[in-house]
Structures are given as structure tokens and as C-alpha cells.
């Protein structure tokens, strides 16, 4: 009987991991074509300073429109792209596309604030990363003070001494650095004060149950306080309710989330930039 169970269990896990392995192989091949076949596109989600309500920028978020599989979200393919190295091409495509779009909006006289781009840890650690970013920004004509890079804690955790010179070089060009999903991966706060960064993005998992959850409230207040002490801007991600807006407004923390807007396609973002934004607050 035990043997029977064991075999069933084995069969169950085995077929599940086979499915996952097949998906991996599919993605691995399909991802290589995604860039060259123009299957990737960006959406943009606005970010706000709540007092007085004002757009400060937008985050560029990648999507993959596959001809057979339909729309694929980044949580499903970015980790695979990091493993198989296609993140390098994809990352360059994101940077190019966002910088050119930003420049086009500026040329149209629109106030975009900063365009914020997600950078995967493996991308940041690539020895060519810095040169590539600077080359793309130059080529696009986007003034670098309109560019922000979002890095996760995993980009600094292991070898902060290697990350710091890169961060300095980016900030010398007036590119802003934000730590994304802040609070989810920290092993040591002691080097946070040594990191040349500008902004902490409070992870959505701490925001979700605000303002009712007392523990999350304490964590979020601690992060905002830490930001204030270290002279870093703070922004909350995943703001969905009016009560959350009130909370962050009082805490003098910027906000981004479905309450204001979902990520928008280029045309919808264009329309948004042309509308009086403060009325949405
Ligand atoms: P992230 O950088 O933390 O991005 C925030 C995610 O939260 C986005 O999911 C966004 O659509 C979602 N979001 C924003 N406001 C709300 C809200 O009010 N409620 C809820 N439930 N969700 C909200 P998305 O677009 O699926 O992206 C997921 C992750 O994929 C991103 O997390 C980021 O880590 C990664 N990613 C996205 N675009 C890129 C990219 O161009 N390059 C790289 N390397 N990673 C990317
Ligand atoms: Mg992000
Ligand atoms: Mg985030
Ligand atoms: Mg997140």
C-alpha cells in the first residue's frame, strides 16, 4: 500500500515537473525570437507625489504577446530569461524602447517626470551593463535625469563592493536609482547607508493589507522613517484603496497602483499625459 502511494506521489510530481520542464524548453526557444519578432511591448504605470497630487514619473513594465500562447506576464518569463541569458537582449530592448518613448513624449512637450525601468540582478551584474546603459541613453537623446533604474536587493546583497562603483557612475550621469520590492530581501541594513541610491520602493506585500494590519503599518512606517533619515525618497507600490492613499499622503510617501491607474499601453499613457492628471487624485 505504501509502495503504491509512493509510486502515485512520484507519478504526480513527475508529470508536474515534466510539464514545467516542457514549459521551460518552450520559453527558452520562444524567448530568443520574442525580441527579433517584435512580440514584446511595454506598458507604463504612472507614479504620484500625493501632496499636492502630481505625476512624478512612470514605471515601464514589459509584456509578451505570443502568437499562440497569448499575453504572457513578466513574472512567468523574466526568471527564465535570466537563467538562459536572453535577459541581456530583452533588457537592452526595454531600455531602448522606454528611452525613445520618453524622448518622444518630451519632444511633444509632455511632462513625464522620470521613466523607471526594471533591471534584473543578472543584467546589472553583466560587465557591459554600465557601458550599454550609457550608450543607449546617449543614442536615444533622453536627458538622463528623466531615467530611473529599479534594482532589487539581490543586486547588492552578495557583492555590494562591486555594485557601488557602478551605482556611482550612473548617478554621476544624473540617472536615479531606486530599490524595488524593498523589505522583501534584505540581509543587512548596515550597508544601505553606503549605497549611492535615491529611492526605496516599498513592496506591495506590505501595502496590500494597509491600513488595517498593525504589523504591516509598523513595517511601512519604519521604511518611510529609514528613508527620511537616509534622505531617500520613498514610494509605495500596489496602492489600491482610498484609505491607503490617505495613509501615504499623511506619511509623505509617493504612490503607484491600481487606485490611480493600471499599467497603460503607449497610446493610453499618451492620452493620460495630455489630461489634467491632478483630477484623478
Ligand atoms: P515590479 O517591478 O515590482 O512591478 C510592480 C508590479 O505590480 C507590476 O506587475 C504591476 O503591474 C503590478 N501592480 C502595480 N500596481 C498594482 C496594484 O495596485 N495592485 C496589484 N495587484 N498589482 C499592481 P507586472 O507588470 O506583472 O510585473 C511583475 C514584475 O516583473 C515586476 O515587478 C518586475 O519585477 C518584473 N518586470 C516587469 N517589467 C520588467 C522589465 O522590463 N525588466 C525586468 N527585468 N523585469 C520586469
Ligand atoms: Mg519595479
Ligand atoms: Mg516593485
Ligand atoms: Mg513587486
CSV table of C-alpha atoms and ligand atoms in Angstrom, one decimal:
chain,number,residue,atom,x,y,z
A,1,UNK,CA,0.0,0.0,0.0
A,2,UNK,CA,2.8,2.4,1.0
A,3,UNK,CA,4.6,1.5,-2.2
A,4,UNK,CA,1.5,2.1,-4.2
A,5,UNK,CA,1.1,5.6,-2.6
A,6,UNK,CA,4.8,6.3,-3.1
A,7,UNK,CA,4.5,5.5,-6.8
A,8,UNK,CA,1.4,7.7,-7.2
A,9,UNK,CA,3.1,10.5,-5.5
A,10,UNK,CA,6.1,10.0,-7.7
A,11,UNK,CA,4.0,10.0,-10.8
A,12,UNK,CA,2.2,13.1,-9.7
A,13,UNK,CA,5.3,15.1,-9.1
A,14,UNK,CA,7.0,13.7,-12.1
A,15,UNK,CA,4.3,14.7,-14.5
A,16,UNK,CA,4.1,18.2,-12.9
A,17,UNK,CA,7.8,18.7,-13.2
A,18,UNK,CA,7.7,17.4,-16.8
A,19,UNK,CA,5.1,20.0,-17.6
A,20,UNK,CA,7.3,22.6,-16.1
A,21,UNK,CA,10.4,21.4,-17.9
A,22,UNK,CA,8.4,21.4,-21.2
A,23,UNK,CA,7.3,25.0,-20.5
A,24,UNK,CA,10.9,25.9,-19.8
A,25,UNK,CA,12.1,24.5,-23.1
A,26,UNK,CA,9.3,26.2,-24.9
A,27,UNK,CA,10.1,29.6,-23.3
A,28,UNK,CA,13.8,29.1,-23.8
A,29,UNK,CA,13.3,28.8,-27.6
A,30,UNK,CA,10.4,31.2,-27.9
A,31,UNK,CA,12.2,33.9,-25.9
A,32,UNK,CA,15.0,34.1,-28.3
A,33,UNK,CA,12.5,35.0,-31.0
A,34,UNK,CA,10.4,37.4,-28.9
A,35,UNK,CA,12.7,40.3,-29.4
A,36,UNK,CA,13.5,39.8,-33.1
A,37,UNK,CA,9.9,39.0,-34.0
A,38,UNK,CA,8.6,42.1,-32.2
A,39,UNK,CA,6.4,40.3,-29.7
A,40,UNK,CA,7.4,42.4,-26.7
A,41,UNK,CA,5.8,45.6,-25.7
A,42,UNK,CA,5.8,48.0,-22.8
A,43,UNK,CA,3.1,49.3,-20.6
A,44,UNK,CA,3.6,52.4,-18.4
A,45,UNK,CA,2.2,52.9,-14.9
A,46,UNK,CA,2.0,56.5,-13.5
A,47,UNK,CA,3.5,57.4,-10.1
A,48,UNK,CA,2.4,60.2,-7.9
A,49,UNK,CA,3.5,62.6,-5.3
A,50,UNK,CA,0.3,62.8,-3.2
A,51,UNK,CA,0.7,66.3,-1.7
A,52,UNK,CA,-0.1,68.1,-3.9
A,53,UNK,CA,-1.3,65.4,-6.3
A,54,UNK,CA,1.3,65.5,-9.1
A,55,UNK,CA,2.7,63.0,-11.5
A,56,UNK,CA,6.4,62.3,-10.7
A,57,UNK,CA,7.1,59.6,-13.3
A,58,UNK,CA,6.1,56.2,-14.6
A,59,UNK,CA,7.3,52.6,-14.4
A,60,UNK,CA,7.8,50.7,-17.7
A,61,UNK,CA,6.5,47.2,-17.5
A,62,UNK,CA,7.2,44.5,-20.1
A,63,UNK,CA,4.6,42.3,-21.7
A,64,UNK,CA,5.0,39.4,-24.2
A,65,UNK,CA,2.3,38.9,-26.8
A,66,UNK,CA,3.0,35.4,-28.1
A,67,UNK,CA,1.2,34.4,-31.4
A,68,UNK,CA,-0.1,31.1,-30.0
A,69,UNK,CA,0.1,31.5,-26.2
A,70,UNK,CA,-1.4,34.9,-26.0
A,71,UNK,CA,-0.3,37.5,-23.4
A,72,UNK,CA,2.5,36.4,-21.1
A,73,UNK,CA,3.3,38.4,-17.9
A,74,UNK,CA,6.8,39.2,-16.9
A,75,UNK,CA,6.7,37.0,-13.7
A,76,UNK,CA,6.5,34.0,-16.0
A,77,UNK,CA,9.3,34.7,-18.4
A,78,UNK,CA,11.8,37.1,-16.8
A,79,UNK,CA,13.2,34.5,-14.4
A,80,UNK,CA,13.7,32.1,-17.4
A,81,UNK,CA,15.3,35.0,-19.4
A,82,UNK,CA,17.7,35.5,-16.5
A,83,UNK,CA,18.6,31.8,-16.5
A,84,UNK,CA,19.2,31.4,-20.2
A,85,UNK,CA,20.9,34.8,-20.8
A,86,UNK,CA,18.2,36.3,-23.1
A,87,UNK,CA,17.7,38.9,-20.4
A,88,UNK,CA,20.6,40.8,-22.0
A,89,UNK,CA,18.8,41.3,-25.3
A,90,UNK,CA,15.4,41.9,-23.6
A,91,UNK,CA,16.9,44.3,-21.2
A,92,UNK,CA,18.5,46.3,-24.0
A,93,UNK,CA,15.2,46.3,-25.9
A,94,UNK,CA,13.4,47.6,-22.8
A,95,UNK,CA,15.9,50.4,-22.2
A,96,UNK,CA,15.9,51.4,-25.9
A,97,UNK,CA,12.1,51.4,-26.2
A,98,UNK,CA,11.5,53.3,-23.0
A,99,UNK,CA,14.2,55.9,-23.6
A,100,UNK,CA,12.9,56.6,-27.2
A,101,UNK,CA,9.3,56.8,-26.0
A,102,UNK,CA,10.3,59.1,-23.2
A,103,UNK,CA,12.2,61.3,-25.6
A,104,UNK,CA,9.2,61.4,-28.0
A,105,UNK,CA,6.9,62.5,-25.1
A,106,UNK,CA,9.4,65.2,-24.1
A,107,UNK,CA,9.6,66.4,-27.7
A,108,UNK,CA,5.8,66.6,-27.7
A,109,UNK,CA,6.0,69.0,-24.7
A,110,UNK,CA,4.6,66.5,-22.2
A,111,UNK,CA,5.7,66.4,-18.6
A,112,UNK,CA,6.8,62.8,-18.0
A,113,UNK,CA,8.9,63.1,-14.9
A,114,UNK,CA,11.1,60.0,-14.8
A,115,UNK,CA,10.7,56.8,-16.7
A,116,UNK,CA,11.6,54.0,-14.4
A,117,UNK,CA,13.0,50.7,-15.8
A,118,UNK,CA,13.3,47.4,-14.0
A,119,UNK,CA,16.8,45.9,-14.1
A,120,UNK,CA,17.2,42.2,-13.3
A,121,UNK,CA,20.2,41.3,-11.0
A,122,UNK,CA,21.9,39.3,-13.7
A,123,UNK,CA,21.6,42.2,-16.1
A,124,UNK,CA,23.1,44.6,-13.5
A,125,UNK,CA,26.0,42.2,-12.8
A,126,UNK,CA,26.9,41.9,-16.5
A,127,UNK,CA,30.2,43.6,-17.0
A,128,UNK,CA,28.9,45.5,-20.0
A,129,UNK,CA,25.8,46.8,-18.3
A,130,UNK,CA,27.1,50.3,-17.4
A,131,UNK,CA,28.5,51.0,-20.9
A,132,UNK,CA,25.4,49.7,-22.6
A,133,UNK,CA,23.0,51.8,-20.5
A,134,UNK,CA,25.0,55.0,-21.1
A,135,UNK,CA,25.3,54.2,-24.8
A,136,UNK,CA,21.5,53.6,-25.2
A,137,UNK,CA,20.6,56.8,-23.2
A,138,UNK,CA,23.0,58.9,-25.3
A,139,UNK,CA,21.7,57.4,-28.6
A,140,UNK,CA,18.1,58.0,-27.6
A,141,UNK,CA,18.6,61.6,-26.7
A,142,UNK,CA,16.6,61.2,-23.5
A,143,UNK,CA,18.2,63.6,-20.9
A,144,UNK,CA,19.4,61.1,-18.3
A,145,UNK,CA,17.7,63.0,-15.4
A,146,UNK,CA,14.5,61.6,-16.9
A,147,UNK,CA,15.7,58.0,-16.4
A,148,UNK,CA,15.4,55.9,-13.2
A,149,UNK,CA,16.6,52.3,-12.8
A,150,UNK,CA,14.9,49.9,-10.4
A,151,UNK,CA,17.2,47.3,-8.9
A,152,UNK,CA,16.3,44.6,-6.4
A,153,UNK,CA,18.1,44.0,-3.2
A,154,UNK,CA,19.6,40.9,-4.8
A,155,UNK,CA,21.7,43.2,-7.0
A,156,UNK,CA,23.6,44.4,-3.9
A,157,UNK,CA,23.3,41.7,-1.4
A,158,UNK,CA,26.1,39.4,-2.4
A,159,UNK,CA,28.8,41.8,-3.6
A,160,UNK,CA,28.0,45.4,-2.6
A,161,UNK,CA,31.6,46.4,-3.1
A,162,UNK,CA,31.2,45.6,-6.8
A,163,UNK,CA,27.8,47.3,-7.1
A,164,UNK,CA,28.8,50.6,-5.5
A,165,UNK,CA,31.1,51.9,-8.3
A,166,UNK,CA,28.5,51.1,-10.9
A,167,UNK,CA,25.9,53.0,-9.0
A,168,UNK,CA,28.2,56.0,-8.5
A,169,UNK,CA,28.8,56.1,-12.3
A,170,UNK,CA,25.1,56.0,-13.1
A,171,UNK,CA,24.3,58.7,-10.5
A,172,UNK,CA,27.1,60.9,-11.8
A,173,UNK,CA,25.2,61.0,-15.1
A,174,UNK,CA,22.1,62.0,-13.1
A,175,UNK,CA,20.3,58.7,-13.5
A,176,UNK,CA,18.2,57.9,-10.4
A,177,UNK,CA,18.5,54.6,-8.6
A,178,UNK,CA,15.6,53.0,-6.8
A,179,UNK,CA,15.5,49.8,-4.8
A,180,UNK,CA,12.5,47.8,-5.9
A,181,UNK,CA,10.4,45.5,-3.7
A,182,UNK,CA,12.2,47.0,-0.7
A,183,UNK,CA,11.8,45.0,2.5
A,184,UNK,CA,11.5,41.5,0.9
A,185,UNK,CA,15.1,40.5,0.6
A,186,UNK,CA,17.3,42.4,3.0
A,187,UNK,CA,20.0,40.5,4.7
A,188,UNK,CA,21.8,43.6,6.2
A,189,UNK,CA,20.8,47.2,6.7
A,190,UNK,CA,24.3,48.1,7.6
A,191,UNK,CA,25.4,48.7,4.0
A,192,UNK,CA,22.2,50.5,3.0
A,193,UNK,CA,23.7,53.8,4.2
A,194,UNK,CA,26.7,53.2,2.0
A,195,UNK,CA,24.8,52.5,-1.2
A,196,UNK,CA,24.5,55.5,-3.5
A,197,UNK,CA,20.8,55.3,-4.2
A,198,UNK,CA,17.9,57.7,-4.3
A,199,UNK,CA,14.7,55.9,-3.6
A,200,UNK,CA,13.1,53.0,-1.8
A,201,UNK,CA,10.0,51.3,-3.3
A,202,UNK,CA,8.0,49.7,-0.6
A,203,UNK,CA,7.0,46.2,-1.7
A,204,UNK,CA,3.3,45.6,-2.4
A,205,UNK,CA,3.1,42.8,0.1
A,206,UNK,CA,3.4,45.4,3.0
A,207,UNK,CA,0.9,47.7,1.3
A,208,UNK,CA,-1.9,45.2,0.5
A,209,UNK,CA,-3.4,45.0,4.0
A,210,UNK,CA,-3.0,48.6,4.9
A,211,UNK,CA,-4.3,50.5,6.8
A,212,UNK,CA,-5.9,47.7,9.0
A,213,UNK,CA,-2.9,45.4,9.5
A,214,UNK,CA,-0.9,46.8,12.5
A,215,UNK,CA,2.2,44.9,11.8
A,216,UNK,CA,2.4,46.0,8.1
A,217,UNK,CA,1.7,49.5,9.3
A,218,UNK,CA,4.7,49.4,11.6
A,219,UNK,CA,6.9,48.0,8.9
A,220,UNK,CA,5.9,50.6,6.4
A,221,UNK,CA,6.3,53.4,8.8
A,222,UNK,CA,9.8,52.1,9.7
A,223,UNK,CA,10.7,52.0,6.0
A,224,UNK,CA,9.5,55.6,5.5
A,225,UNK,CA,11.3,56.7,8.6
A,226,UNK,CA,14.5,55.0,7.4
A,227,UNK,CA,14.1,56.7,4.1
A,228,UNK,CA,13.7,60.1,5.8
A,229,UNK,CA,16.8,59.5,7.9
A,230,UNK,CA,18.9,58.4,4.9
A,231,UNK,CA,17.5,61.2,2.8
A,232,UNK,CA,15.9,58.8,0.3
A,233,UNK,CA,12.6,59.2,-1.4
A,234,UNK,CA,10.0,56.5,-0.7
A,235,UNK,CA,7.2,55.2,-2.9
A,236,UNK,CA,4.6,52.6,-2.2
A,237,UNK,CA,3.7,50.1,-4.8
A,238,UNK,CA,0.3,48.4,-5.2
A,239,UNK,CA,-1.8,51.2,-3.7
A,240,UNK,CA,-5.4,50.3,-4.4
A,241,UNK,CA,-7.7,51.9,-1.9
A,242,UNK,CA,-8.7,55.4,-0.8
A,243,UNK,CA,-7.6,54.6,2.8
A,244,UNK,CA,-4.2,53.6,1.5
A,245,UNK,CA,-3.9,56.9,-0.4
A,246,UNK,CA,-4.8,58.8,2.8
A,247,UNK,CA,-2.2,56.8,4.7
A,248,UNK,CA,0.6,57.5,2.3
A,249,UNK,CA,-0.4,61.1,1.8
A,250,UNK,CA,-0.1,61.7,5.5
A,251,UNK,CA,3.2,59.8,5.6
A,252,UNK,CA,4.6,61.9,2.8
A,253,UNK,CA,5.3,58.9,0.7
A,254,UNK,CA,4.8,58.7,-3.1
A,255,UNK,CA,2.4,56.1,-4.5
A,256,UNK,CA,1.8,53.9,-7.5
A,257,UNK,CA,-1.1,51.5,-8.0
A,258,UNK,CA,-4.4,50.5,-9.5
A,259,UNK,CA,-6.2,53.2,-7.4
A,260,UNK,CA,-4.7,55.7,-9.8
A,261,UNK,CA,-4.1,53.7,-12.9
A,262,UNK,CA,-3.3,50.2,-14.2
A,263,UNK,CA,-0.3,50.0,-16.4
A,264,UNK,CA,-1.2,51.6,-19.7
A,265,UNK,CA,-0.3,50.9,-23.3
A,266,UNK,CA,1.6,53.7,-25.1
A,267,UNK,CA,-1.5,55.3,-26.6
A,268,UNK,CA,-3.4,55.3,-23.3
A,269,UNK,CA,-0.4,56.7,-21.5
A,270,UNK,CA,-0.1,59.4,-24.1
A,271,UNK,CA,-3.7,60.3,-23.5
A,272,UNK,CA,-3.2,60.2,-19.8
A,273,UNK,CA,-0.2,62.6,-20.0
A,274,UNK,CA,-2.3,65.0,-22.0
A,275,UNK,CA,-5.2,65.0,-19.5
A,276,UNK,CA,-5.2,67.1,-16.3
A,277,UNK,CA,-3.7,64.4,-14.0
A,278,UNK,CA,-4.3,66.0,-10.7
A,279,UNK,CA,-8.1,65.5,-11.1
A,280,UNK,CA,-7.5,61.8,-10.8
A,281,UNK,CA,-6.3,62.2,-7.2
B,1,LIG,P1,7.6,45.2,-10.0
B,1,LIG,O1,8.7,45.9,-10.6
B,1,LIG,O2,7.5,45.2,-8.5
B,1,LIG,O3,6.3,45.9,-10.7
B,1,LIG,C1,5.1,46.1,-10.0
B,1,LIG,C2,4.1,45.0,-10.4
B,1,LIG,O4,2.9,45.3,-9.6
B,1,LIG,C3,3.7,45.1,-11.8
B,1,LIG,O5,3.3,43.7,-12.3
B,1,LIG,C4,2.4,45.9,-11.8
B,1,LIG,O6,1.5,45.7,-12.9
B,1,LIG,C5,1.8,45.5,-10.5
B,1,LIG,N1,0.9,46.4,-9.9
B,1,LIG,C6,1.0,47.8,-9.9
B,1,LIG,N2,0.0,48.4,-9.2
B,1,LIG,C7,-0.7,47.3,-8.6
B,1,LIG,C8,-1.8,47.3,-7.8
B,1,LIG,O7,-2.4,48.3,-7.3
B,1,LIG,N3,-2.3,46.0,-7.4
B,1,LIG,C9,-1.7,44.9,-7.9
B,1,LIG,N4,-2.2,43.7,-7.5
B,1,LIG,N5,-0.6,44.9,-8.7
B,1,LIG,C10,-0.1,46.1,-9.1
B,1,LIG,P2,3.9,43.2,-13.6
B,1,LIG,O8,3.7,44.2,-14.7
B,1,LIG,O9,3.2,41.9,-13.8
B,1,LIG,O10,5.4,42.9,-13.4
B,1,LIG,C11,5.8,42.0,-12.5
B,1,LIG,C12,7.3,42.0,-12.2
B,1,LIG,O11,8.0,41.7,-13.4
B,1,LIG,C13,7.8,43.4,-11.9
B,1,LIG,O12,7.6,43.7,-10.5
B,1,LIG,C14,9.3,43.3,-12.2
B,1,LIG,O13,10.0,42.6,-11.2
B,1,LIG,C15,9.2,42.4,-13.4
B,1,LIG,N6,9.4,43.2,-14.7
B,1,LIG,C16,8.4,43.9,-15.3
B,1,LIG,N7,8.9,44.5,-16.4
B,1,LIG,C17,10.2,44.2,-16.4
B,1,LIG,C18,11.3,44.6,-17.3
B,1,LIG,O14,11.2,45.3,-18.3
B,1,LIG,N8,12.5,44.1,-17.0
B,1,LIG,C19,12.7,43.2,-15.9
B,1,LIG,N9,14.0,42.8,-15.7
B,1,LIG,N10,11.8,42.9,-15.1
B,1,LIG,C20,10.5,43.4,-15.3
B,2,LIG,MG1,9.6,47.7,-10.5
B,3,LIG,MG1,8.3,46.6,-7.3
B,4,LIG,MG1,6.9,43.9,-6.6
